[in-house]
Coordinates of C-alpha atoms in Angstrom, one line a residue:
M131 CA -103.7 86.7 167.6
P132 CA -102.9 89.6 169.9
A133 CA -99.3 89.8 171.2
Q134 CA -98.9 88.7 174.8
I135 CA -97.8 91.6 177.0
K136 CA -95.6 90.5 179.9
L137 CA -95.7 92.9 182.8
P138 CA -93.2 92.6 185.7
E139 CA -94.8 91.3 189.1
Q140 CA -93.9 93.3 192.1
N141 CA -94.9 93.0 195.6
V142 CA -92.9 95.7 197.5
V143 CA -94.3 97.8 200.4
F144 CA -92.6 100.7 202.0
L145 CA -94.3 102.2 205.2
V146 CA -93.3 104.7 207.8
G147 CA -95.4 105.1 210.9
R148 CA -95.6 104.4 214.7
L149 CA -96.3 101.2 216.6
T150 CA -99.8 101.3 218.1
R151 CA -99.0 98.8 220.8
D152 CA -95.9 96.9 222.1
P153 CA -94.7 94.1 219.8
N154 CA -95.9 90.5 220.5
V155 CA -93.1 87.9 220.2
A156 CA -94.0 84.2 220.1
F157 CA -92.1 81.1 218.9
T158 CA -93.3 78.5 216.5
Q159 CA -93.0 74.8 217.2
K160 CA -89.7 74.7 215.4
G161 CA -88.3 77.6 217.6
Q162 CA -88.7 80.4 214.9
A163 CA -89.4 83.7 216.5
V164 CA -92.2 85.7 214.9
C165 CA -93.1 89.2 216.1
R166 CA -96.6 90.7 215.3
C167 CA -97.2 94.5 215.6
D168 CA -99.4 97.3 214.1
I169 CA -98.3 100.4 212.8
A170 CA -100.3 103.7 212.3
V171 CA -99.6 105.5 208.9
N172 CA -100.8 108.9 208.6
R173 CA -101.7 111.0 205.5
R174 CA -102.5 114.6 206.0
Y175 CA -104.7 116.3 203.5
L176 CA -106.6 119.6 203.1
D177 CA -110.4 119.0 203.2
T178 CA -111.5 121.4 200.5
A179 CA -115.0 121.5 201.6
T180 CA -114.1 122.9 205.1
N181 CA -110.6 124.2 204.3
E182 CA -109.2 122.4 207.2
W183 CA -106.3 120.0 207.5
K184 CA -107.3 116.4 208.3
D185 CA -105.5 113.0 209.1
D186 CA -106.3 109.9 207.5
T187 CA -104.8 107.0 209.5
V188 CA -104.4 103.5 208.2
F189 CA -103.6 100.6 210.7
V190 CA -101.4 98.0 209.2
P191 CA -100.4 94.7 210.8
V192 CA -96.7 93.8 210.3
V193 CA -95.1 90.4 210.7
V194 CA -91.3 90.0 211.4
W195 CA -89.6 86.7 211.5
G196 CA -86.4 85.3 213.1
A197 CA -83.7 87.1 214.8
A198 CA -85.0 90.4 213.6
A199 CA -88.3 89.6 215.4
E200 CA -86.4 89.0 218.6
R201 CA -84.4 92.4 218.2
C202 CA -87.7 94.1 217.7
K203 CA -89.1 92.8 221.1
D204 CA -86.1 94.3 222.7
R205 CA -85.8 97.8 220.9
V206 CA -89.3 99.0 220.1
K207 CA -92.4 99.7 222.0
K208 CA -95.7 101.5 221.5
G209 CA -95.3 104.8 219.9
T210 CA -91.8 104.0 218.3
P211 CA -91.5 105.5 214.8
I212 CA -90.3 102.8 212.4
S213 CA -89.9 102.3 208.6
V214 CA -91.0 98.9 207.2
E215 CA -89.9 97.4 203.9
G216 CA -91.5 94.2 203.0
R217 CA -94.2 92.5 201.0
L218 CA -97.9 92.3 201.1
T219 CA -99.1 89.0 202.3
S220 CA -102.6 87.5 202.8
S221 CA -104.0 84.7 205.1
E222 CA -107.3 83.0 205.3
Y223 CA -109.0 82.1 208.6
T224 CA -112.4 80.8 209.7
D225 CA -114.6 83.4 211.5
K226 CA -115.5 81.6 214.8
T227 CA -118.8 83.5 215.0
T228 CA -120.1 83.1 211.6
G229 CA -118.0 80.0 210.3
Q230 CA -117.2 82.1 207.2
T231 CA -113.7 82.1 205.6
R232 CA -112.2 85.4 205.9
R233 CA -109.1 86.9 204.3
S234 CA -106.7 89.4 206.0
L235 CA -103.6 91.4 204.7
Q236 CA -100.5 92.1 206.4
V237 CA -97.0 93.3 205.6
T238 CA -94.3 90.7 206.1
A239 CA -91.3 92.7 206.8
R240 CA -88.0 92.3 205.0
R241 CA -86.4 95.3 206.7
I242 CA -87.4 97.3 209.8
Q243 CA -85.6 100.6 210.7
I244 CA -86.1 102.3 213.9
L245 CA -86.4 106.1 213.3
E246 CA -85.1 107.1 216.7
N247 CA -81.5 107.7 217.5
N248 CA -79.8 105.0 219.6
A249 CA -77.1 105.9 222.1
A250 CA -74.3 105.7 219.5
G251 CA -76.1 108.4 217.5
G252 CA -77.1 106.0 214.7
Y253 CA -80.3 104.1 213.8
H254 CA -81.2 100.4 214.4
T255 CA -81.8 98.3 211.4
A256 CA -83.1 94.7 211.2
D257 CA -82.8 92.9 207.9
A258 CA -84.5 89.7 207.1
A259 CA -84.1 87.4 204.0
P260 CA -87.2 86.3 202.1
A261 CA -89.2 83.7 204.0
A262 CA -88.9 80.1 202.9
K263 CA -91.8 78.3 201.2
D264 CA -92.3 75.7 204.0
D265 CA -94.8 76.1 206.8
V266 CA -92.4 78.0 208.9
P267 CA -90.6 80.9 207.3
T268 CA -86.9 81.1 208.2
T269 CA -84.7 84.0 207.8
D270 CA -81.0 84.8 207.6
V271 CA -80.8 88.1 209.7
M272 CA -78.0 90.6 210.0
E273 CA -78.1 93.9 211.8
D274 CA -76.5 97.0 210.6
D275 CA -76.2 100.2 212.4
V276 CA -76.7 103.0 209.7
P277 CA -75.4 106.3 211.0
F278 CA -76.8 109.5 209.6

């Protein structure tokens, strides 16, 4: 019998990009804030066939919960550069046109950092604890200003 190999399971995502639209903040029936936004992440590469630099852009949906979601609404807008640390999550929905079940991926943020200087000369951060396993994720959120 071959030996069982145990591999660590990790689901950690780090992205840096710009918001593609103003954040959309809503509240669940239990009063939990949820912010949905999309970021554009660019990868610049040299096309060896044409010897030209090209951009490959990926658009990533991001979800932020709790007080961090409310802070994002007040502090970021379309074009704001941000850093996102979180985990990849998936959800299923039924396509209203075809009736087929679809799956989508998104990043559920644990930490958001705004990469523009604030008036105090530092950067904004919004930390969130991992989401709870019930139907509405809850977060304990603290805000740190990280000066550089």
